[in-house]
PDB file of C-alpha atoms in Angstrom:
ATOM      1  CA  MET A 862      50.961  73.481  83.285  1.00  0.00           C
ATOM      2  CA  GLU A 863      48.357  72.748  81.027  1.00  0.00           C
ATOM      3  CA  LEU A 864      47.062  75.068  78.811  1.00  0.00           C
ATOM      4  CA  VAL A 865      44.168  76.130  76.505  1.00  0.00           C
ATOM      5  CA  ARG A 866      43.328  77.944  73.852  1.00  0.00           C
ATOM      6  CA  ASN A 867      40.440  76.654  71.692  1.00  0.00           C
ATOM      7  CA  LEU A 868      37.760  73.697  72.411  1.00  0.00           C
ATOM      8  CA  GLN A 869      39.602  70.585  71.725  1.00  0.00           C
ATOM      9  CA  ASP A 870      42.234  72.172  74.015  1.00  0.00           C
ATOM     10  CA  ILE A 871      39.626  70.993  76.926  1.00  0.00           C
ATOM     11  CA  SER A 872      40.193  66.951  75.916  1.00  0.00           C
ATOM     12  CA  ASN A 873      43.603  67.193  76.748  1.00  0.00           C
ATOM     13  CA  LEU A 874      42.981  68.103  80.217  1.00  0.00           C
ATOM     14  CA  LYS A 875      44.025  65.503  82.805  1.00  0.00           C
ATOM     15  CA  ASN A 876      44.675  67.299  86.408  1.00  0.00           C
ATOM     16  CA  ASN A 877      41.749  69.629  86.119  1.00  0.00           C
ATOM     17  CA  LYS A 878      38.742  70.249  84.863  1.00  0.00           C
ATOM     18  CA  LEU A 879      36.705  72.569  82.243  1.00  0.00           C
ATOM     19  CA  ILE A 880      33.097  72.816  82.564  1.00  0.00           C
ATOM     20  CA  GLY A 881      31.122  73.805  79.537  1.00  0.00           C
ATOM     21  CA  GLU A 882      31.713  74.876  75.508  1.00  0.00           C
ATOM     22  CA  PRO A 883      32.550  78.862  75.779  1.00  0.00           C
ATOM     23  CA  GLU A 884      33.915  80.766  73.293  1.00  0.00           C
ATOM     24  CA  LEU A 885      37.224  81.643  72.937  1.00  0.00           C
ATOM     25  CA  ILE A 886      38.735  84.649  71.316  1.00  0.00           C
ATOM     26  CA  ASN A 887      42.445  85.936  71.509  1.00  0.00           C
ATOM     27  CA  THR A 888      41.631  84.234  74.707  1.00  0.00           C
ATOM     28  CA  ARG A 889      44.374  82.358  77.194  1.00  0.00           C
ATOM     29  CA  ILE A 890      43.787  79.810  79.961  1.00  0.00           C
ATOM     30  CA  GLN A 891      46.273  78.419  81.928  1.00  0.00           C
ATOM     31  CA  PHE A 892      46.059  75.605  84.448  1.00  0.00           C
ATOM     32  CA  GLY A 893      49.676  75.910  86.585  1.00  0.00           C
ATOM     33  CA  GLY A 894      48.539  73.812  89.461  1.00  0.00           C
ATOM     34  CA  SER A 895      46.520  70.188  89.759  1.00  0.00           C
ATOM     35  CA  ASN A 896      42.490  69.711  91.124  1.00  0.00           C
ATOM     36  CA  ASN A 897      41.248  73.472  89.609  1.00  0.00           C
ATOM     37  CA  ILE A 898      37.901  73.839  88.363  1.00  0.00           C
ATOM     38  CA  LEU A 899      36.052  75.964  85.052  1.00  0.00           C
ATOM     39  CA  VAL A 900      32.830  76.490  84.965  1.00  0.00           C
ATOM     40  CA  CYS A 901      31.352  78.710  81.797  1.00  0.00           C
ATOM     41  CA  ASP A 902      27.419  78.322  82.798  1.00  0.00           C
ATOM     42  CA  GLY A 903      25.313  78.266  79.632  1.00  0.00           C
ATOM     43  CA  ASP A 904      26.797  80.074  76.294  1.00  0.00           C
ATOM     44  CA  ILE A 905      29.635  82.625  77.285  1.00  0.00           C
ATOM     45  CA  LYS A 906      32.029  83.921  75.726  1.00  0.00           C
ATOM     46  CA  LEU A 907      35.614  84.914  76.644  1.00  0.00           C
ATOM     47  CA  THR A 908      36.914  87.552  74.007  1.00  0.00           C
ATOM     48  CA  ASN A 909      41.018  88.815  74.821  1.00  0.00           C
ATOM     49  CA  ALA A 910      40.087  87.499  78.739  1.00  0.00           C
ATOM     50  CA  ASN A 911      43.379  85.986  80.863  1.00  0.00           C
ATOM     51  CA  ILE A 912      42.592  83.067  83.026  1.00  0.00           C
ATOM     52  CA  SER A 913      45.720  81.825  85.325  1.00  0.00           C
ATOM     53  CA  PHE A 914      45.474  79.201  87.597  1.00  0.00           C
ATOM     54  CA  ASN A 915      48.549  79.815  89.650  1.00  0.00           C
ATOM     55  CA  GLY A 916      47.591  76.736  92.643  1.00  0.00           C
ATOM     56  CA  SER A 917      46.040  74.369  93.127  1.00  0.00           C
ATOM     57  CA  ASN A 918      41.828  73.083  94.452  1.00  0.00           C
ATOM     58  CA  SER A 919      40.213  76.338  93.183  1.00  0.00           C
ATOM     59  CA  ILE A 920      37.554  76.813  91.306  1.00  0.00           C
ATOM     60  CA  VAL A 921      36.169  79.276  89.060  1.00  0.00           C
ATOM     61  CA  TYR A 922      32.318  79.993  87.941  1.00  0.00           C
ATOM     62  CA  LEU A 923      31.309  82.137  85.161  1.00  0.00           C
ATOM     63  CA  SER A 924      27.725  82.173  84.707  1.00  0.00           C
ATOM     64  CA  TYR A 925      26.193  83.289  81.680  1.00  0.00           C
ATOM     65  CA  SER A 926      26.378  87.553  80.242  1.00  0.00           C
ATOM     66  CA  GLN A 927      25.192  88.366  76.994  1.00  0.00           C
ATOM     67  CA  VAL A 928      28.154  90.379  76.988  1.00  0.00           C
ATOM     68  CA  ALA A 929      31.297  88.486  76.372  1.00  0.00           C
ATOM     69  CA  TYR A 930      34.024  88.971  79.570  1.00  0.00           C
ATOM     70  CA  ARG A 931      36.858  90.399  78.838  1.00  0.00           C
ATOM     71  CA  PHE A 932      38.464  90.493  82.332  1.00  0.00           C
ATOM     72  CA  ASN A 933      42.371  89.856  83.970  1.00  0.00           C
ATOM     73  CA  ILE A 934      41.836  86.680  86.084  1.00  0.00           C
ATOM     74  CA  ILE A 935      44.562  85.394  88.549  1.00  0.00           C
ATOM     75  CA  ILE A 936      43.655  82.848  91.107  1.00  0.00           C
ATOM     76  CA  ARG A 937      46.007  80.575  93.317  1.00  0.00           C
ATOM     77  CA  ASN A 938      45.289  77.981  95.802  1.00  0.00           C
ATOM     78  CA  ASN A 939      42.415  76.505  97.742  1.00  0.00           C
ATOM     79  CA  SER A 940      40.659  80.247  96.491  1.00  0.00           C
ATOM     80  CA  ALA A 941      37.142  80.363  94.828  1.00  0.00           C
ATOM     81  CA  LEU A 942      35.704  82.577  92.898  1.00  0.00           C
ATOM     82  CA  PHE A 943      32.157  83.111  91.495  1.00  0.00           C
ATOM     83  CA  ILE A 944      30.220  85.597  89.604  1.00  0.00           C
ATOM     84  CA  GLY A 945      26.557  85.634  88.859  1.00  0.00           C
ATOM     85  CA  LYS A 946      24.816  86.211  85.803  1.00  0.00           C
ATOM     86  CA  ASN A 947      24.233  89.198  83.129  1.00  0.00           C
ATOM     87  CA  ASN A 948      26.927  91.179  84.006  1.00  0.00           C
ATOM     88  CA  LYS A 949      29.301  93.453  82.493  1.00  0.00           C
ATOM     89  CA  ILE A 950      32.832  93.648  83.274  1.00  0.00           C
ATOM     90  CA  GLY A 951      35.020  95.607  81.169  1.00  0.00           C
ATOM     91  CA  SER A 952      38.870  95.078  80.638  1.00  0.00           C
ATOM     92  CA  ALA A 953      38.850  94.165  85.207  1.00  0.00           C
ATOM     93  CA  GLU A 954      41.321  93.027  86.564  1.00  0.00           C
ATOM     94  CA  ILE A 955      40.408  90.449  89.481  1.00  0.00           C
ATOM     95  CA  HIS A 956      43.715  88.504  91.728  1.00  0.00           C
ATOM     96  CA  VAL A 957      41.403  85.823  94.181  1.00  0.00           C
ATOM     97  CA  GLU A 958      44.430  84.900  96.245  1.00  0.00           C
ATOM     98  CA  GLU A 959      46.804  83.673  99.926  1.00  0.00           C
ATOM     99  CA  HIS A 960      43.224  81.037  99.920  1.00  0.00           C
ATOM    100  CA  GLN A 961      40.140  84.040 100.014  1.00  0.00           C
ATOM    101  CA  ASN A 962      37.336  83.297  97.449  1.00  0.00           C
ATOM    102  CA  VAL A 963      35.431  86.897  95.486  1.00  0.00           C
ATOM    103  CA  VAL A 964      31.533  86.654  95.300  1.00  0.00           C
ATOM    104  CA  ILE A 965      29.898  89.114  92.535  1.00  0.00           C
ATOM    105  CA  GLY A 966      27.034  88.412  92.354  1.00  0.00           C
ATOM    106  CA  ASP A 967      23.921  89.201  89.243  1.00  0.00           C
ATOM    107  CA  ASP A 968      23.349  91.954  86.777  1.00  0.00           C
ATOM    108  CA  SER A 969      26.350  94.610  87.836  1.00  0.00           C
ATOM    109  CA  ILE A 970      28.939  96.398  85.780  1.00  0.00           C
ATOM    110  CA  ILE A 971      31.807  96.688  86.930  1.00  0.00           C
ATOM    111  CA  GLY A 972      34.189  98.902  84.357  1.00  0.00           C
ATOM    112  CA  SER A 973      37.022  99.080  82.446  1.00  0.00           C
ATOM    113  CA  GLY A 974      40.433  99.382  84.495  1.00  0.00           C
ATOM    114  CA  VAL A 975      39.060  98.134  87.763  1.00  0.00           C
ATOM    115  CA  SER A 976      40.516  96.048  89.229  1.00  0.00           C
ATOM    116  CA  ILE A 977      39.264  93.640  92.406  1.00  0.00           C
ATOM    117  CA  ARG A 978      42.419  91.772  95.084  1.00  0.00           C
ATOM    118  CA  THR A 979      42.092  90.128  98.224  1.00  0.00           C
ATOM    119  CA  CYS A 980      45.493  90.122  98.877  1.00  0.00           C
ATOM    120  CA  ASP A 981      48.518  92.850  98.990  1.00  0.00           C
ATOM    121  CA  SER A 982      50.589  90.342  97.682  1.00  0.00           C
ATOM    122  CA  TYR A 983      53.437  90.866 100.361  1.00  0.00           C
ATOM    123  CA  PRO A 984      53.864  90.300 103.960  1.00  0.00           C
ATOM    124  CA  VAL A 985      53.804  94.012 106.773  1.00  0.00           C
ATOM    125  CA  TYR A 986      54.591  93.688 109.978  1.00  0.00           C
ATOM    126  CA  ASP A 987      54.368  95.862 113.300  1.00  0.00           C
ATOM    127  CA  PHE A 988      58.046  97.107 114.619  1.00  0.00           C
ATOM    128  CA  GLU A 989      57.592  95.565 118.484  1.00  0.00           C
ATOM    129  CA  THR A 990      55.252  93.097 118.099  1.00  0.00           C
ATOM    130  CA  LYS A 991      56.728  91.558 114.678  1.00  0.00           C
ATOM    131  CA  GLN A 992      53.377  90.315 113.756  1.00  0.00           C
ATOM    132  CA  ARG A 993      51.643  90.612 110.406  1.00  0.00           C
ATOM    133  CA  VAL A 994      49.491  93.994 109.978  1.00  0.00           C
ATOM    134  CA  ASN A 995      47.984  93.176 106.485  1.00  0.00           C
ATOM    135  CA  PHE A 996      45.641  89.195 106.525  1.00  0.00           C
ATOM    136  CA  SER A 997      44.256  89.445 103.182  1.00  0.00           C
ATOM    137  CA  GLU A 998      40.600  89.310 102.997  1.00  0.00           C
ATOM    138  CA  SER A 999      37.668  88.021 100.839  1.00  0.00           C
ATOM    139  CA  ILE A1000      35.607  90.038  98.988  1.00  0.00           C
ATOM    140  CA  LEU A1001      31.875  90.480  98.281  1.00  0.00           C
ATOM    141  CA  ILE A1002      30.148  92.588  95.450  1.00  0.00           C
ATOM    142  CA  GLY A1003      26.092  91.986  95.900  1.00  0.00           C
ATOM    143  CA  ASP A1004      23.756  91.952  92.961  1.00  0.00           C
ATOM    144  CA  HIS A1005      23.136  95.153  90.780  1.00  0.00           C
ATOM    145  CA  VAL A1006      25.877  97.035  91.549  1.00  0.00           C
ATOM    146  CA  TRP A1007      28.203  99.371  89.678  1.00  0.00           C
ATOM    147  CA  ILE A1008      31.642  99.854  89.840  1.00  0.00           C
ATOM    148  CA  ASP A1009      32.830 102.183  87.780  1.00  0.00           C
ATOM    149  CA  ASN A1010      36.257 102.676  85.670  1.00  0.00           C
ATOM    150  CA  ARG A1011      39.521 102.612  86.905  1.00  0.00           C
ATOM    151  CA  SER A1012      38.257 101.657  90.904  1.00  0.00           C
ATOM    152  CA  TYR A1013      39.820 100.247  93.375  1.00  0.00           C
ATOM    153  CA  VAL A1014      38.518  96.946  95.413  1.00  0.00           C
ATOM    154  CA  SER A1015      40.731  95.896  98.249  1.00  0.00           C
ATOM    155  CA  LYS A1016      40.587  93.251 100.066  1.00  0.00           C
ATOM    156  CA  GLY A1017      37.792  92.504 103.031  1.00  0.00           C
ATOM    157  CA  SER A1018      35.239  95.158 101.082  1.00  0.00           C
ATOM    158  CA  GLN A1019      31.527  94.550 101.173  1.00  0.00           C
ATOM    159  CA  ILE A1020      29.382  96.195  98.487  1.00  0.00           C
ATOM    160  CA  GLY A1021      26.253  96.112  99.053  1.00  0.00           C
ATOM    161  CA  SER A1022      23.556  95.092  96.638  1.00  0.00           C
ATOM    162  CA  GLY A1023      21.992  98.660  94.645  1.00  0.00           C
ATOM    163  CA  SER A1024      25.680 100.261  94.999  1.00  0.00           C
ATOM    164  CA  ILE A1025      27.389 102.589  92.673  1.00  0.00           C
ATOM    165  CA  ILE A1026      31.095 102.818  93.225  1.00  0.00           C
ATOM    166  CA  TYR A1027      31.686 106.256  90.940  1.00  0.00           C
ATOM    167  CA  VAL A1028      34.995 106.591  88.975  1.00  0.00           C
ATOM    168  CA  ASN A1029      38.429 106.699  89.892  1.00  0.00           C
ATOM    169  CA  SER A1030      37.746 105.656  93.564  1.00  0.00           C
ATOM    170  CA  TYR A1031      39.857 103.551  95.838  1.00  0.00           C
ATOM    171  CA  LEU A1032      37.967 101.199  98.835  1.00  0.00           C
ATOM    172  CA  PRO A1033      40.331 100.094 101.550  1.00  0.00           C
ATOM    173  CA  PRO A1034      40.743  97.200 103.111  1.00  0.00           C
ATOM    174  CA  ASN A1035      37.899  96.091 105.001  1.00  0.00           C
ATOM    175  CA  ALA A1036      35.466  99.123 103.329  1.00  0.00           C
ATOM    176  CA  VAL A1037      31.324  98.105 103.583  1.00  0.00           C
ATOM    177  CA  VAL A1038      29.164 100.252 100.933  1.00  0.00           C
ATOM    178  CA  HIS A1039      25.066  99.594 102.399  1.00  0.00           C
ATOM    179  CA  SER A1040      22.883  98.784  99.564  1.00  0.00           C
ATOM    180  CA  ASN A1041      22.128 101.389  97.947  1.00  0.00           C
ATOM    181  CA  THR A1042      24.096 103.934  98.478  1.00  0.00           C
ATOM    182  CA  LEU A1043      25.994 106.103  96.020  1.00  0.00           C
ATOM    183  CA  VAL A1044      29.992 106.589  97.420  1.00  0.00           C
ATOM    184  CA  GLN A1045      33.177 108.018  95.268  1.00  0.00           C
ATOM    185  CA  GLY A1046      36.467 109.161  96.465  1.00  0.00           C
ATOM    186  CA  ASN A1047      40.142 108.413  97.542  1.00  0.00           C
ATOM    187  CA  PRO A1048      39.592 107.200 100.403  1.00  0.00           C
ATOM    188  CA  ILE A1049      36.156 106.823  99.576  1.00  0.00           C
ATOM    189  CA  GLN A1050      33.506 109.313 101.038  1.00  0.00           C
ATOM    190  CA  VAL A1051      29.287 108.769 101.116  1.00  0.00           C
ATOM    191  CA  VAL A1052      27.791 111.020  98.735  1.00  0.00           C
ATOM    192  CA  LYS A1053      24.066 110.017  98.844  1.00  0.00           C
ATOM    193  CA  GLU A1054      22.047 107.477 100.388  1.00  0.00           C
ATOM    194  CA  ASP A1055      19.243 105.853  98.751  1.00  0.00           C
ATOM    195  CA  VAL A1056      19.501 105.916  95.217  1.00  0.00           C
ATOM    196  CA  PHE A1057      19.323 103.103  92.618  1.00  0.00           C
ATOM    197  CA  PHE A1058      20.803 103.069  88.870  1.00  0.00           C
ATOM    198  CA  THR A1059      19.763 101.178  86.277  1.00  0.00           C
ATOM    199  CA  LYS A1060      21.818  99.632  83.349  1.00  0.00           C
ATOM    200  CA  ASP A1061      19.925 101.954  80.699  1.00  0.00           C
ATOM    201  CA  PHE A1062      22.356 103.477  78.290  1.00  0.00           C
ATOM    202  CA  ILE A1063      21.494 107.468  78.169  1.00  0.00           C
ATOM    203  CA  GLY A1064      24.685 108.252  76.208  1.00  0.00           C
ATOM    204  CA  SER A1065      22.782 108.654  73.166  1.00  0.00           C
ATOM    205  CA  CYS A1066      19.458 109.895  74.396  1.00  0.00           C
ATOM    206  CA  THR A1067      18.026 113.066  72.420  1.00  0.00           C
ATOM    207  CA  ALA A1068      15.499 115.831  74.875  1.00  0.00           C
ATOM    208  CA  GLU A1069      12.657 113.399  74.972  1.00  0.00           C
ATOM    209  CA  ASP A1070      14.830 110.895  75.772  1.00  0.00           C
ATOM    210  CA  THR A1071      15.894 112.407  78.572  1.00  0.00           C
ATOM    211  CA  LEU A1072      12.626 113.887  79.495  1.00  0.00           C
ATOM    212  CA  ASN A1073      11.272 109.886  79.075  1.00  0.00           C
ATOM    213  CA  TYR A1074      14.039 109.446  81.984  1.00  0.00           C
ATOM    214  CA  SER A1075      13.227 111.530  84.544  1.00  0.00           C
ATOM    215  CA  THR A1076      11.392 109.627  86.432  1.00  0.00           C
ATOM    216  CA  TYR A1077      11.113 105.895  87.308  1.00  0.00           C
ATOM    217  CA  LYS A1078       7.846 104.114  88.842  1.00  0.00           C
ATOM    218  CA  SER A1079       9.219 100.744  90.161  1.00  0.00           C
ATOM    219  CA  ASN A1080      11.353  99.895  93.314  1.00  0.00           C
ATOM    220  CA  ILE A1081      12.826  96.814  91.135  1.00  0.00           C
ATOM    221  CA  PHE A1082      15.895  97.945  92.444  1.00  0.00           C
ATOM    222  CA  GLN A1083      15.404  99.064  96.079  1.00  0.00           C
ATOM    223  CA  TYR A1084      17.075  96.411  98.589  1.00  0.00           C
ATOM    224  CA  GLU A1085      16.104  95.957 102.550  1.00  0.00           C
ATOM    225  CA  TYR A1086      17.148  93.465 104.646  1.00  0.00           C
ATOM    226  CA  ALA A1087      14.745  90.138 105.325  1.00  0.00           C
ATOM    227  CA  ASN A1088      14.492  87.084 107.265  1.00  0.00           C
ATOM    228  CA  ASN A1089      15.456  84.431 105.684  1.00  0.00           C
ATOM    229  CA  GLU A1090      16.291  85.738 102.979  1.00  0.00           C
ATOM    230  CA  THR A1091      19.424  88.122 103.241  1.00  0.00           C
ATOM    231  CA  LEU A1092      22.593  85.586 104.062  1.00  0.00           C
ATOM    232  CA  SER A1093      26.242  86.508 106.149  1.00  0.00           C
ATOM    233  CA  PHE A1094      28.580  86.549 103.347  1.00  0.00           C
ATOM    234  CA  ASP A1095      31.403  85.904 106.805  1.00  0.00           C
ATOM    235  CA  LYS A1096      29.441  82.302 106.659  1.00  0.00           C
ATOM    236  CA  ILE A1097      29.709  82.097 103.298  1.00  0.00           C
ATOM    237  CA  ASP A1098      33.381  82.880 103.399  1.00  0.00           C
ATOM    238  CA  GLU A1099      33.685  80.366 105.968  1.00  0.00           C
ATOM    239  CA  ILE A1100      31.634  77.388 104.795  1.00  0.00           C
ATOM    240  CA  LEU A1101      34.058  78.201 101.264  1.00  0.00           C
ATOM    241  CA  LYS A1102      36.763  77.882 102.770  1.00  0.00           C
ATOM    242  CA  ASN A1103      36.763  74.501 105.146  1.00  0.00           C
ATOM    243  CA  LEU A1104      35.124  72.605 101.172  1.00  0.00           C
ATOM    244  CA  THR A1105      37.044  70.760  98.794  1.00  0.00           C
ATOM    245  CA  VAL A1106      36.762  72.068  95.485  1.00  0.00           C
ATOM    246  CA  SER A1107      34.253  69.876  94.738  1.00  0.00           C
ATOM    247  CA  GLU A1108      32.637  70.688  97.385  1.00  0.00           C
ATOM    248  CA  LYS A1109      33.143  73.918  96.522  1.00  0.00           C
ATOM    249  CA  LEU A1110      31.043  73.092  92.968  1.00  0.00           C
ATOM    250  CA  ASP A1111      28.201  72.183  94.860  1.00  0.00           C
ATOM    251  CA  PHE A1112      28.198  75.061  97.447  1.00  0.00           C
ATOM    252  CA  ILE A1113      27.973  77.446  95.010  1.00  0.00           C
ATOM    253  CA  ASP A1114      25.157  75.492  92.947  1.00  0.00           C
ATOM    254  CA  LYS A1115      22.976  75.251  96.202  1.00  0.00           C
ATOM    255  CA  LEU A1116      23.217  78.743  97.387  1.00  0.00           C
ATOM    256  CA  LEU A1117      24.139  81.424  95.238  1.00  0.00           C
ATOM    257  CA  ILE A1118      22.847  79.397  91.445  1.00  0.00           C
ATOM    258  CA  LYS A1119      19.592  78.411  92.783  1.00  0.00           C
ATOM    259  CA  ASN A1120      18.903  81.101  95.531  1.00  0.00           C
ATOM    260  CA  LYS A1121      17.731  83.843  93.454  1.00  0.00           C
ATOM    261  CA  ARG A1122      16.329  85.524  96.367  1.00  0.00           C
ATOM    262  CA  LYS A1123      16.487  89.907  96.295  1.00  0.00           C
ATOM    263  CA  ASN A1124      17.806  90.740  98.676  1.00  0.00           C
ATOM    264  CA  ARG A1125      20.200  88.003  99.608  1.00  0.00           C
ATOM    265  CA  PHE A1126      23.515  90.280  99.435  1.00  0.00           C
ATOM    266  CA  TYR A1127      21.860  93.211 101.022  1.00  0.00           C
ATOM    267  CA  PHE A1128      23.446  94.798 104.726  1.00  0.00           C
TER     268      PHE A1128
END
């Protein structure tokens, strides 16, 4: 096992790789296997965070954010976790298990107590056929998505850009939340379609401030299908599952870092 608690520990890594120089505050990065890569792209701060590679040949890519990462990540064998730029992530749990992937776009809010899991942890079988019925699946969270506190995102979920998941919501396996849709509940139900949010904090607003937020003129957070721009997450997932860990890094750079087209995660 290889352990990183400060920048000096990075030079001691022999079987794994950490790219970047994150600021580590009360943070633990554990490499339990080999040939894993953690990328910290830009000025990144990890505060009260835990990242555990409990397997081999996996990659975690953390993009720049003005807000410190405070999550708990467990990633196992042959998996990828990509987190885009300028996300605000609270004390969330992200489990990327059973050779699956999680892609989170840019500019999202993921609240405290949110759980994101690709796997049920234990297999379930049918009485008669003895066939397994709960296979693990990858998860996509698009750009500018708000997942409120204590919500649960199950395996196979796909959340389109601009969506809102209200507090204490449960997304069952293979849930689809279409872009610019507000959902809530256990299991989720559509509350309203054709909505968007901004990241302006309104809790401290005066009456005058509230009046100023009564309307919003721009359509910057409205998403739509665009030919040759909107990506197929199923295809992304399929490609990632057939790449080596170094090839995954190159693929992430070309498709997710350099490709900043607005409607890439519309559905």
